[in-house]
Amino acid sequence: MHDNLVLNESLLTQLQQAYARHGQPHRWDEHQTAAFFQHIQAEGTEHWLPSGDGLDYGGFLEYMTSPAANALGPPPPEQDLSWPLGSYFCSSSHNTYLTGDQLASDASTAAYKDVLLRNCRCIEIDVWDGTEHFHDPDNPDSGGFDGRGTRKLGFRARTALKVGTWVLDNCMTTEKAKEEAKEHKARFASLLGVEPRVLHGHTLTKEVPFREVCRAVKEHGFVTSDLPIVVSLEVHCTPPQQDTMVEIMRQEWEGLLLDEPDEPAEVLPSPEAMRNKILVKVKYVPPEGDLTPINTTESDMSDIARDGEPAKKEKPVKITHDLSDMGIYTRAVKYKSMTQKEAEMVGHIFSVSEPKLPGAFDKEASLFFAHNKRHLMRTYPAGTRVDSSNMDPSGHWRRGVQFAALNWQTMDEGMMLNEALFDGSKGYVLKPDGYRGVKLGHEEGGEPMVPHQTLHACSVTVLAAQGLPSESGAGLHPYVSVKLFADPHPLQLMKREPLAGRTEPAEGINPDFGGQTVLFGDVVGVTSELSFLMFQVMNDELGRDPLLGWACIRLDRLRTGYRIVRLFDLENNQTPAALLVKIEMAVQNAGA
């Protein structure tokens, strides 16, 4: 939102003091105005000094309440989308189907609608063998519908399914026979019209039909962004139900799926070349080989049983060639090392879990980072995050990971950073220099180095806030936590303590913080495109302090000087609340 801010008394008082601090009390002359805009605000005076005769207090307030004084600067008007896919960060979701925690929440197509309309471009679908729900596109009016557009099996079909399942479950005694029985059951179910379902396995999460998820992707996927969608499939289905998956995807995504290229690609295509297309990420099976057991489970949560105890280890699922062939530029390969033969295969994608990423990177850091300049990688939260909390994705981006998948249903610091990186984009952000390879045909220029900057005398002075949410201002004791996410590049082998500070609590919904300063000092080795300043307004209470509002800004879009910070709520909606701060830092490029 870019509407002008209406000021309350707390902000007005601090702005009046700021105006008096930098010039004459009623009207700044031309030199005082120029000094304020150039040295304090680090911007030009063209718009606010058109006649060259200074700036009065009313003009100063007009400036401070306009979008020009927002701490968040505008995104670039145009983004270059012609680089290969591996040259971009992609806004990505983990366990997209869940509406809450990973033990007992519902699976819902509404979750896909929500993230897609927020420009998420990589979603996840966990697919399991179906039960009695199925969809009959040729006979939609027959049978009883369950209210979601999905028909249940009739009495005879349901009885036949139960009898056949009972026979296969009770007449097979050996382990080999039991494994064969699973496939027989799936084939029998497919003949009756049973379709796969989406849920979080081995938990109490509710299910939703796979077809409905595919339909939701088609209906909402390209409403707010026409850039390509990567669908990450976690397949737990038997081969007959995989065949049904392929049929459903081809039906529901007709005209949206990528075609196999006529010739093997030398490099990945660009987002520009794949507008309005869906890429299927699925485990890769070599075409010359037989079906081989491949562990299709990425999420560590598959090892959590319904009672919260560790489950019996799931046996690998055989992926059919028809399903595997749907992965064209996103062929999922199990990561072992950067020297495995698949690491140079155009169109592969490695997946690495949050807890395994640091060790995997440290073991072969240079190869790891070089790989992610040209080839794809997806990371995802640890399976122990049963509350659907999130990792800090910024460390993953600094390692070159394109798809750092997060739980979008939880607005915590991880998602705040994700919102900051992709703000103003349509789900793809071009990596900084040094994080990309070179375009095909432009090799003579070589690869640029990773940019490093130093922030000198970095500080944030918190002046006041207004409009904080509260049923009653009585008993509200807000304070402001300020965090700087600016870790050095991992190849620099530098360590840095977390950079954070907070104010003392103030009072009420329009608190005056009196100019308390959070000092960060000099910060070296910064890549501003991957560094962030985060504000969290908290209420000081016994126990866990609730969040009243937040904002997070990428450093390359952060404006210094006296600035208004517009606050968001836990639903990611901009609120009327705002902070008045003074941001100070001098940015020096390496070698300057």
mmCIF file of C-alpha atoms in Angstrom, residues 247-587:
data_model
loop_
_atom_site.group_PDB
_atom_site.id
_atom_site.type_symbol
_atom_site.label_atom_id
_atom_site.label_comp_id
_atom_site.label_asym_id
_atom_site.label_seq_id
_atom_site.Cartn_x
_atom_site.Cartn_y
_atom_site.Cartn_z
ATOM 1 C CA GLU A 247 -3.590 -39.208 -16.089
ATOM 2 C CA ILE A 248 -5.012 -36.595 -13.712
ATOM 3 C CA MET A 249 -2.123 -34.167 -14.252
ATOM 4 C CA ARG A 250 -2.388 -34.475 -18.021
ATOM 5 C CA GLN A 251 -6.131 -33.889 -17.864
ATOM 6 C CA GLU A 252 -6.192 -31.021 -15.377
ATOM 7 C CA TRP A 253 -3.033 -29.273 -16.594
ATOM 8 C CA GLU A 254 -3.604 -29.695 -20.317
ATOM 9 C CA GLY A 255 -1.778 -26.927 -22.161
ATOM 10 C CA LEU A 256 0.135 -25.923 -19.032
ATOM 11 C CA LEU A 257 2.707 -28.730 -18.852
ATOM 12 C CA LEU A 258 6.101 -28.262 -20.490
ATOM 13 C CA ASP A 259 6.822 -30.208 -23.650
ATOM 14 C CA GLU A 260 9.936 -32.363 -23.880
ATOM 15 C CA PRO A 261 12.573 -30.420 -25.867
ATOM 16 C CA ASP A 262 13.500 -31.750 -29.293
ATOM 17 C CA GLU A 263 17.184 -31.778 -28.373
ATOM 18 C CA PRO A 264 18.820 -32.239 -24.962
ATOM 19 C CA ALA A 265 19.216 -28.821 -23.346
ATOM 20 C CA GLU A 266 22.695 -27.403 -22.731
ATOM 21 C CA VAL A 267 21.417 -25.037 -20.025
ATOM 22 C CA LEU A 268 18.178 -24.571 -18.152
ATOM 23 C CA PRO A 269 15.574 -22.376 -19.857
ATOM 24 C CA SER A 270 14.697 -18.983 -18.391
ATOM 25 C CA PRO A 271 11.560 -18.011 -16.463
ATOM 26 C CA GLU A 272 10.741 -15.750 -19.413
ATOM 27 C CA ALA A 273 10.666 -18.777 -21.735
ATOM 28 C CA MET A 274 8.365 -20.734 -19.404
ATOM 29 C CA ARG A 275 5.636 -18.237 -18.621
ATOM 30 C CA ASN A 276 2.292 -19.857 -17.749
ATOM 31 C CA LYS A 277 3.889 -23.293 -17.522
ATOM 32 C CA ILE A 278 3.963 -25.955 -14.797
ATOM 33 C CA LEU A 279 7.183 -27.880 -14.108
ATOM 34 C CA VAL A 280 6.802 -31.203 -12.312
ATOM 35 C CA LYS A 281 9.544 -32.039 -9.832
ATOM 36 C CA VAL A 282 9.601 -35.822 -9.385
ATOM 37 C CA LYS A 283 12.207 -38.474 -8.701
ATOM 38 C CA TYR A 284 14.379 -39.298 -11.692
ATOM 39 C CA VAL A 285 14.472 -42.873 -13.040
ATOM 40 C CA PRO A 286 17.087 -43.498 -15.774
ATOM 41 C CA PRO A 287 15.290 -44.482 -18.989
ATOM 42 C CA GLU A 288 17.488 -47.502 -19.659
ATOM 43 C CA GLY A 289 17.028 -49.051 -16.232
ATOM 44 C CA ASP A 290 14.265 -51.146 -14.746
ATOM 45 C CA LEU A 291 12.130 -49.719 -11.987
ATOM 46 C CA THR A 292 14.459 -49.284 -9.047
ATOM 47 C CA PRO A 293 13.596 -48.609 -5.410
ATOM 48 C CA ILE A 294 14.001 -44.884 -4.876
ATOM 49 C CA ASN A 295 13.299 -43.190 -1.586
ATOM 50 C CA THR A 296 10.722 -40.591 -2.571
ATOM 51 C CA THR A 297 10.331 -39.156 0.904
ATOM 52 C CA GLU A 298 11.971 -35.782 1.487
ATOM 53 C CA SER A 299 10.230 -34.691 4.649
ATOM 54 C CA ASP A 300 11.616 -36.115 7.884
ATOM 55 C CA MET A 301 8.052 -35.976 9.226
ATOM 56 C CA SER A 302 7.325 -39.289 7.481
ATOM 57 C CA ASP A 303 9.115 -40.889 10.424
ATOM 58 C CA ILE A 304 6.580 -39.513 12.937
ATOM 59 C CA ALA A 305 3.733 -41.898 13.713
ATOM 60 C CA ARG A 306 0.161 -40.880 14.490
ATOM 61 C CA ASP A 307 0.854 -40.961 18.217
ATOM 62 C CA GLY A 308 3.922 -38.770 17.823
ATOM 63 C CA GLU A 309 6.332 -41.678 18.286
ATOM 64 C CA PRO A 310 8.859 -42.726 15.614
ATOM 65 C CA ALA A 311 7.190 -44.782 12.901
ATOM 66 C CA LYS A 312 8.488 -47.926 11.290
ATOM 67 C CA LYS A 313 10.774 -46.875 8.444
ATOM 68 C CA GLU A 314 8.811 -46.615 5.228
ATOM 69 C CA LYS A 315 10.022 -48.824 2.397
ATOM 70 C CA PRO A 316 11.118 -47.007 -0.774
ATOM 71 C CA VAL A 317 8.488 -46.600 -3.477
ATOM 72 C CA LYS A 318 9.081 -47.643 -7.068
ATOM 73 C CA ILE A 319 8.599 -44.698 -9.415
ATOM 74 C CA THR A 320 7.139 -45.525 -12.809
ATOM 75 C CA HIS A 321 8.821 -44.286 -15.951
ATOM 76 C CA ASP A 322 5.650 -42.481 -17.040
ATOM 77 C CA LEU A 323 5.612 -40.434 -13.824
ATOM 78 C CA SER A 324 9.372 -39.883 -13.798
ATOM 79 C CA ASP A 325 9.293 -38.656 -17.406
ATOM 80 C CA MET A 326 7.074 -35.733 -16.361
ATOM 81 C CA GLY A 327 10.126 -34.188 -14.721
ATOM 82 C CA ILE A 328 11.858 -32.420 -17.612
ATOM 83 C CA TYR A 329 14.008 -29.676 -16.071
ATOM 84 C CA THR A 330 13.265 -30.639 -12.448
ATOM 85 C CA ARG A 331 14.376 -34.259 -12.171
ATOM 86 C CA ALA A 332 14.771 -34.975 -8.483
ATOM 87 C CA VAL A 333 17.990 -36.818 -7.627
ATOM 88 C CA LYS A 334 19.054 -37.926 -4.151
ATOM 89 C CA TYR A 335 21.995 -35.803 -3.040
ATOM 90 C CA LYS A 336 25.143 -37.689 -2.050
ATOM 91 C CA SER A 337 27.952 -35.362 -3.103
ATOM 92 C CA MET A 338 28.793 -32.837 -5.787
ATOM 93 C CA THR A 339 31.017 -35.396 -7.494
ATOM 94 C CA GLN A 340 28.201 -37.856 -8.255
ATOM 95 C CA LYS A 341 27.538 -38.204 -11.970
ATOM 96 C CA GLU A 342 24.054 -36.650 -11.805
ATOM 97 C CA ALA A 343 25.501 -33.377 -10.464
ATOM 98 C CA GLU A 344 26.335 -32.231 -14.000
ATOM 99 C CA MET A 345 23.090 -33.465 -15.577
ATOM 100 C CA VAL A 346 21.129 -30.524 -16.989
ATOM 101 C CA GLY A 347 17.687 -30.542 -15.434
ATOM 102 C CA HIS A 348 18.424 -32.286 -12.146
ATOM 103 C CA ILE A 349 17.479 -30.878 -8.749
ATOM 104 C CA PHE A 350 18.954 -31.905 -5.400
ATOM 105 C CA SER A 351 16.931 -31.751 -2.174
ATOM 106 C CA VAL A 352 18.656 -31.213 1.172
ATOM 107 C CA SER A 353 16.980 -30.907 4.577
ATOM 108 C CA GLU A 354 17.573 -27.988 6.933
ATOM 109 C CA PRO A 355 19.713 -29.949 9.449
ATOM 110 C CA LYS A 356 21.831 -31.571 6.739
ATOM 111 C CA LEU A 357 22.575 -28.428 4.723
ATOM 112 C CA PRO A 358 25.409 -26.910 6.844
ATOM 113 C CA GLY A 359 27.401 -30.149 6.982
ATOM 114 C CA ALA A 360 26.863 -30.920 3.313
ATOM 115 C CA PHE A 361 28.023 -27.428 2.365
ATOM 116 C CA ASP A 362 31.048 -27.371 4.655
ATOM 117 C CA LYS A 363 32.271 -30.718 3.307
ATOM 118 C CA GLU A 364 32.650 -29.365 -0.250
ATOM 119 C CA ALA A 365 31.839 -25.670 -0.028
ATOM 120 C CA SER A 366 33.357 -24.475 -3.321
ATOM 121 C CA LEU A 367 31.816 -27.284 -5.369
ATOM 122 C CA PHE A 368 28.486 -26.830 -3.595
ATOM 123 C CA PHE A 369 28.331 -23.101 -4.307
ATOM 124 C CA ALA A 370 29.515 -23.564 -7.918
ATOM 125 C CA HIS A 371 26.827 -26.216 -8.474
ATOM 126 C CA ASN A 372 24.081 -23.848 -7.352
ATOM 127 C CA LYS A 373 25.114 -21.211 -9.864
ATOM 128 C CA ARG A 374 23.901 -23.419 -12.740
ATOM 129 C CA HIS A 375 21.875 -26.271 -11.279
ATOM 130 C CA LEU A 376 18.893 -26.429 -8.962
ATOM 131 C CA MET A 377 18.572 -27.207 -5.262
ATOM 132 C CA ARG A 378 15.620 -27.272 -2.878
ATOM 133 C CA THR A 379 15.853 -27.179 0.917
ATOM 134 C CA TYR A 380 13.079 -27.699 3.451
ATOM 135 C CA PRO A 381 12.499 -27.425 7.236
ATOM 136 C CA ALA A 382 13.551 -30.134 9.663
ATOM 137 C CA GLY A 383 10.986 -32.846 10.370
ATOM 138 C CA THR A 384 11.104 -31.994 14.055
ATOM 139 C CA ARG A 385 9.233 -28.754 13.304
ATOM 140 C CA VAL A 386 5.857 -30.389 13.955
ATOM 141 C CA ASP A 387 4.403 -26.948 14.784
ATOM 142 C CA SER A 388 5.104 -25.865 11.181
ATOM 143 C CA SER A 389 7.692 -23.319 12.276
ATOM 144 C CA ASN A 390 10.375 -22.237 9.827
ATOM 145 C CA MET A 391 14.117 -22.127 9.392
ATOM 146 C CA ASP A 392 16.060 -18.957 8.585
ATOM 147 C CA PRO A 393 16.095 -19.132 4.767
ATOM 148 C CA SER A 394 18.707 -16.381 4.341
ATOM 149 C CA GLY A 395 21.550 -18.797 5.092
ATOM 150 C CA HIS A 396 20.203 -21.123 2.395
ATOM 151 C CA TRP A 397 20.023 -18.309 -0.156
ATOM 152 C CA ARG A 398 23.614 -17.322 0.656
ATOM 153 C CA ARG A 399 24.624 -20.885 -0.237
ATOM 154 C CA GLY A 400 22.966 -20.380 -3.618
ATOM 155 C CA VAL A 401 19.849 -22.474 -2.945
ATOM 156 C CA GLN A 402 17.074 -21.450 -5.338
ATOM 157 C CA PHE A 403 14.135 -23.107 -3.576
ATOM 158 C CA ALA A 404 14.188 -22.596 0.206
ATOM 159 C CA ALA A 405 10.763 -24.075 1.010
ATOM 160 C CA LEU A 406 8.878 -22.715 4.022
ATOM 161 C CA ASN A 407 5.629 -23.390 5.900
ATOM 162 C CA TRP A 408 3.514 -20.480 4.656
ATOM 163 C CA GLN A 409 0.791 -21.092 7.237
ATOM 164 C CA THR A 410 3.173 -19.828 9.953
ATOM 165 C CA MET A 411 4.141 -16.150 9.862
ATOM 166 C CA ASP A 412 7.394 -16.339 11.825
ATOM 167 C CA GLU A 413 10.822 -14.841 11.168
ATOM 168 C CA GLY A 414 11.522 -17.283 8.331
ATOM 169 C CA MET A 415 8.422 -16.169 6.440
ATOM 170 C CA MET A 416 9.105 -12.505 7.232
ATOM 171 C CA LEU A 417 12.488 -12.854 5.521
ATOM 172 C CA ASN A 418 10.838 -14.605 2.574
ATOM 173 C CA GLU A 419 8.328 -11.769 2.219
ATOM 174 C CA ALA A 420 11.172 -9.247 2.267
ATOM 175 C CA LEU A 421 13.227 -11.001 -0.415
ATOM 176 C CA PHE A 422 10.332 -11.413 -2.849
ATOM 177 C CA ASP A 423 8.457 -8.176 -2.115
ATOM 178 C CA GLY A 424 7.546 -6.460 -5.363
ATOM 179 C CA SER A 425 8.447 -9.481 -7.490
ATOM 180 C CA LYS A 426 6.194 -12.132 -8.996
ATOM 181 C CA GLY A 427 7.896 -14.958 -7.170
ATOM 182 C CA TYR A 428 11.346 -14.935 -8.824
ATOM 183 C CA VAL A 429 14.326 -12.755 -7.883
ATOM 184 C CA LEU A 430 17.527 -12.638 -9.919
ATOM 185 C CA LYS A 431 20.511 -13.676 -7.813
ATOM 186 C CA PRO A 432 23.231 -11.089 -7.119
ATOM 187 C CA ASP A 433 26.465 -10.989 -9.097
ATOM 188 C CA GLY A 434 28.694 -13.898 -8.176
ATOM 189 C CA TYR A 435 25.732 -16.173 -7.436
ATOM 190 C CA ARG A 436 25.015 -16.830 -11.116
ATOM 191 C CA GLY A 437 26.864 -18.560 -13.908
ATOM 192 C CA VAL A 438 27.054 -16.874 -17.295
ATOM 193 C CA LYS A 439 24.483 -16.780 -20.047
ATOM 194 C CA LEU A 440 25.013 -19.109 -22.981
ATOM 195 C CA GLY A 441 26.971 -17.163 -25.582
ATOM 196 C CA HIS A 442 28.308 -14.610 -23.079
ATOM 197 C CA GLU A 443 31.156 -16.669 -21.621
ATOM 198 C CA GLU A 444 33.879 -14.251 -22.695
ATOM 199 C CA GLY A 445 32.998 -11.814 -19.927
ATOM 200 C CA GLY A 446 33.640 -14.367 -17.192
ATOM 201 C CA GLU A 447 31.788 -14.619 -13.897
ATOM 202 C CA PRO A 448 31.582 -11.540 -11.648
ATOM 203 C CA MET A 449 32.760 -11.790 -8.063
ATOM 204 C CA VAL A 450 30.382 -11.894 -5.102
ATOM 205 C CA PRO A 451 29.822 -8.261 -4.004
ATOM 206 C CA HIS A 452 30.853 -7.470 -0.440
ATOM 207 C CA GLN A 453 30.040 -4.266 1.385
ATOM 208 C CA THR A 454 30.775 -2.746 4.764
ATOM 209 C CA LEU A 455 28.108 -0.975 6.783
ATOM 210 C CA HIS A 456 29.714 1.819 8.797
ATOM 211 C CA ALA A 457 28.158 3.106 12.035
ATOM 212 C CA CYS A 458 24.973 1.163 11.487
ATOM 213 C CA SER A 459 22.214 2.067 13.974
ATOM 214 C CA VAL A 460 18.445 2.348 14.316
ATOM 215 C CA THR A 461 16.896 4.990 16.568
ATOM 216 C CA VAL A 462 13.295 4.211 17.521
ATOM 217 C CA LEU A 463 11.294 7.393 18.031
ATOM 218 C CA ALA A 464 7.610 6.513 18.300
ATOM 219 C CA ALA A 465 4.797 4.258 17.101
ATOM 220 C CA GLN A 466 1.098 4.714 16.480
ATOM 221 C CA GLY A 467 -2.011 2.621 15.965
ATOM 222 C CA LEU A 468 -0.778 -0.571 17.613
ATOM 223 C CA PRO A 469 -3.513 -3.215 17.808
ATOM 224 C CA SER A 470 -5.179 -3.613 21.179
ATOM 225 C CA GLU A 471 -8.741 -3.967 22.403
ATOM 226 C CA SER A 472 -7.770 -1.456 25.041
ATOM 227 C CA GLY A 473 -4.700 0.706 25.304
ATOM 228 C CA ALA A 474 -4.643 0.051 29.032
ATOM 229 C CA GLY A 475 -2.040 -2.503 29.993
ATOM 230 C CA LEU A 476 -0.176 -2.357 26.679
ATOM 231 C CA HIS A 477 3.591 -2.187 27.179
ATOM 232 C CA PRO A 478 5.117 -2.320 23.695
ATOM 233 C CA TYR A 479 8.794 -2.513 22.865
ATOM 234 C CA VAL A 480 10.616 -2.756 19.545
ATOM 235 C CA SER A 481 13.033 -5.562 18.668
ATOM 236 C CA VAL A 482 15.414 -4.773 15.804
ATOM 237 C CA LYS A 483 17.436 -7.504 14.057
ATOM 238 C CA LEU A 484 20.002 -7.266 11.291
ATOM 239 C CA PHE A 485 20.355 -10.421 9.165
ATOM 240 C CA ALA A 486 23.659 -9.744 7.410
ATOM 241 C CA ASP A 487 25.836 -12.813 7.801
ATOM 242 C CA PRO A 488 28.957 -12.946 5.619
ATOM 243 C CA HIS A 489 29.106 -15.194 2.591
ATOM 244 C CA PRO A 490 29.779 -18.790 3.756
ATOM 245 C CA LEU A 491 32.893 -19.099 1.570
ATOM 246 C CA GLN A 492 34.512 -16.281 3.591
ATOM 247 C CA LEU A 493 34.838 -18.561 6.644
ATOM 248 C CA MET A 494 33.771 -15.689 8.901
ATOM 249 C CA LYS A 495 31.615 -16.033 11.998
ATOM 250 C CA ARG A 496 29.413 -13.297 13.362
ATOM 251 C CA GLU A 497 27.308 -13.116 16.485
ATOM 252 C CA PRO A 498 23.602 -12.418 15.956
ATOM 253 C CA LEU A 499 22.991 -8.695 15.525
ATOM 254 C CA ALA A 500 19.957 -7.690 17.544
ATOM 255 C CA GLY A 501 18.763 -5.186 20.098
ATOM 256 C CA ARG A 502 15.556 -3.841 21.609
ATOM 257 C CA THR A 503 14.097 -0.799 23.257
ATOM 258 C CA GLU A 504 12.725 -0.561 26.761
ATOM 259 C CA PRO A 505 8.923 -0.906 26.979
ATOM 260 C CA ALA A 506 6.770 2.187 26.544
ATOM 261 C CA GLU A 507 3.037 2.654 27.173
ATOM 262 C CA GLY A 508 -0.174 2.444 25.152
ATOM 263 C CA ILE A 509 -1.185 2.023 21.540
ATOM 264 C CA ASN A 510 0.659 5.234 20.517
ATOM 265 C CA PRO A 511 3.922 4.846 22.442
ATOM 266 C CA ASP A 512 6.733 7.386 22.514
ATOM 267 C CA PHE A 513 10.072 5.561 22.711
ATOM 268 C CA GLY A 514 12.049 8.777 23.212
ATOM 269 C CA GLY A 515 14.791 8.086 20.670
ATOM 270 C CA GLN A 516 16.223 4.823 22.030
ATOM 271 C CA THR A 517 19.016 3.561 19.770
ATOM 272 C CA VAL A 518 19.927 0.018 18.730
ATOM 273 C CA LEU A 519 23.589 0.182 17.688
ATOM 274 C CA PHE A 520 25.108 -2.392 15.327
ATOM 275 C CA GLY A 521 28.363 -0.558 14.592
ATOM 276 C CA ASP A 522 30.518 -1.553 11.621
ATOM 277 C CA VAL A 523 29.375 -4.697 9.810
ATOM 278 C CA VAL A 524 31.722 -6.180 7.196
ATOM 279 C CA GLY A 525 31.235 -8.763 4.458
ATOM 280 C CA VAL A 526 27.650 -7.797 3.637
ATOM 281 C CA THR A 527 25.757 -8.676 0.445
ATOM 282 C CA SER A 528 22.927 -6.154 0.618
ATOM 283 C CA GLU A 529 20.613 -8.092 -1.742
ATOM 284 C CA LEU A 530 20.636 -10.993 0.763
ATOM 285 C CA SER A 531 20.662 -8.998 4.010
ATOM 286 C CA PHE A 532 17.639 -7.771 5.936
ATOM 287 C CA LEU A 533 16.561 -5.371 8.673
ATOM 288 C CA MET A 534 13.634 -6.701 10.730
ATOM 289 C CA PHE A 535 11.366 -4.801 13.122
ATOM 290 C CA GLN A 536 9.098 -6.618 15.582
ATOM 291 C CA VAL A 537 6.829 -4.686 17.956
ATOM 292 C CA MET A 538 6.132 -6.895 20.968
ATOM 293 C CA ASN A 539 4.009 -6.497 24.084
ATOM 294 C CA ASP A 540 5.930 -6.978 27.323
ATOM 295 C CA GLU A 541 3.992 -9.599 29.298
ATOM 296 C CA LEU A 542 4.584 -12.433 31.702
ATOM 297 C CA GLY A 543 5.493 -15.495 29.658
ATOM 298 C CA ARG A 544 5.812 -15.287 25.908
ATOM 299 C CA ASP A 545 5.487 -11.746 24.540
ATOM 300 C CA PRO A 546 2.864 -11.502 21.772
ATOM 301 C CA LEU A 547 3.694 -9.871 18.445
ATOM 302 C CA LEU A 548 1.827 -6.623 17.717
ATOM 303 C CA GLY A 549 3.293 -5.921 14.297
ATOM 304 C CA TRP A 550 6.340 -6.529 12.121
ATOM 305 C CA ALA A 551 8.219 -5.321 9.070
ATOM 306 C CA CYS A 552 11.245 -6.690 7.221
ATOM 307 C CA ILE A 553 13.225 -4.857 4.538
ATOM 308 C CA ARG A 554 15.972 -6.017 2.196
ATOM 309 C CA LEU A 555 19.045 -3.815 2.654
ATOM 310 C CA ASP A 556 19.331 -2.883 -1.011
ATOM 311 C CA ARG A 557 15.830 -1.368 -0.719
ATOM 312 C CA LEU A 558 16.285 0.200 2.725
ATOM 313 C CA ARG A 559 16.163 4.001 2.899
ATOM 314 C CA THR A 560 18.208 5.755 5.543
ATOM 315 C CA GLY A 561 17.283 8.860 7.548
ATOM 316 C CA TYR A 562 13.974 9.610 9.250
ATOM 317 C CA ARG A 563 11.603 6.931 7.978
ATOM 318 C CA ILE A 564 8.130 5.526 8.450
ATOM 319 C CA VAL A 565 7.940 1.741 8.842
ATOM 320 C CA ARG A 566 4.506 0.330 7.961
ATOM 321 C CA LEU A 567 3.664 -2.713 10.098
ATOM 322 C CA PHE A 568 2.084 -6.037 9.149
ATOM 323 C CA ASP A 569 0.090 -8.530 11.226
ATOM 324 C CA LEU A 570 0.432 -12.311 11.572
ATOM 325 C CA GLU A 571 -1.850 -12.778 8.562
ATOM 326 C CA ASN A 572 0.643 -10.803 6.454
ATOM 327 C CA ASN A 573 -1.783 -7.903 6.043
ATOM 328 C CA GLN A 574 -0.580 -4.327 6.239
ATOM 329 C CA THR A 575 -2.136 -2.625 9.262
ATOM 330 C CA PRO A 576 -2.715 1.066 10.096
ATOM 331 C CA ALA A 577 0.110 0.827 12.632
ATOM 332 C CA ALA A 578 3.445 2.527 11.920
ATOM 333 C CA LEU A 579 6.863 3.149 13.453
ATOM 334 C CA LEU A 580 8.907 6.327 13.188
ATOM 335 C CA VAL A 581 12.618 5.545 13.173
ATOM 336 C CA LYS A 582 15.912 7.086 12.161
ATOM 337 C CA ILE A 583 18.158 4.668 10.236
ATOM 338 C CA GLU A 584 21.847 5.478 9.913
ATOM 339 C CA MET A 585 24.517 3.614 7.974
ATOM 340 C CA ALA A 586 27.170 4.389 5.386
ATOM 341 C CA VAL A 587 27.525 1.647 2.777
#
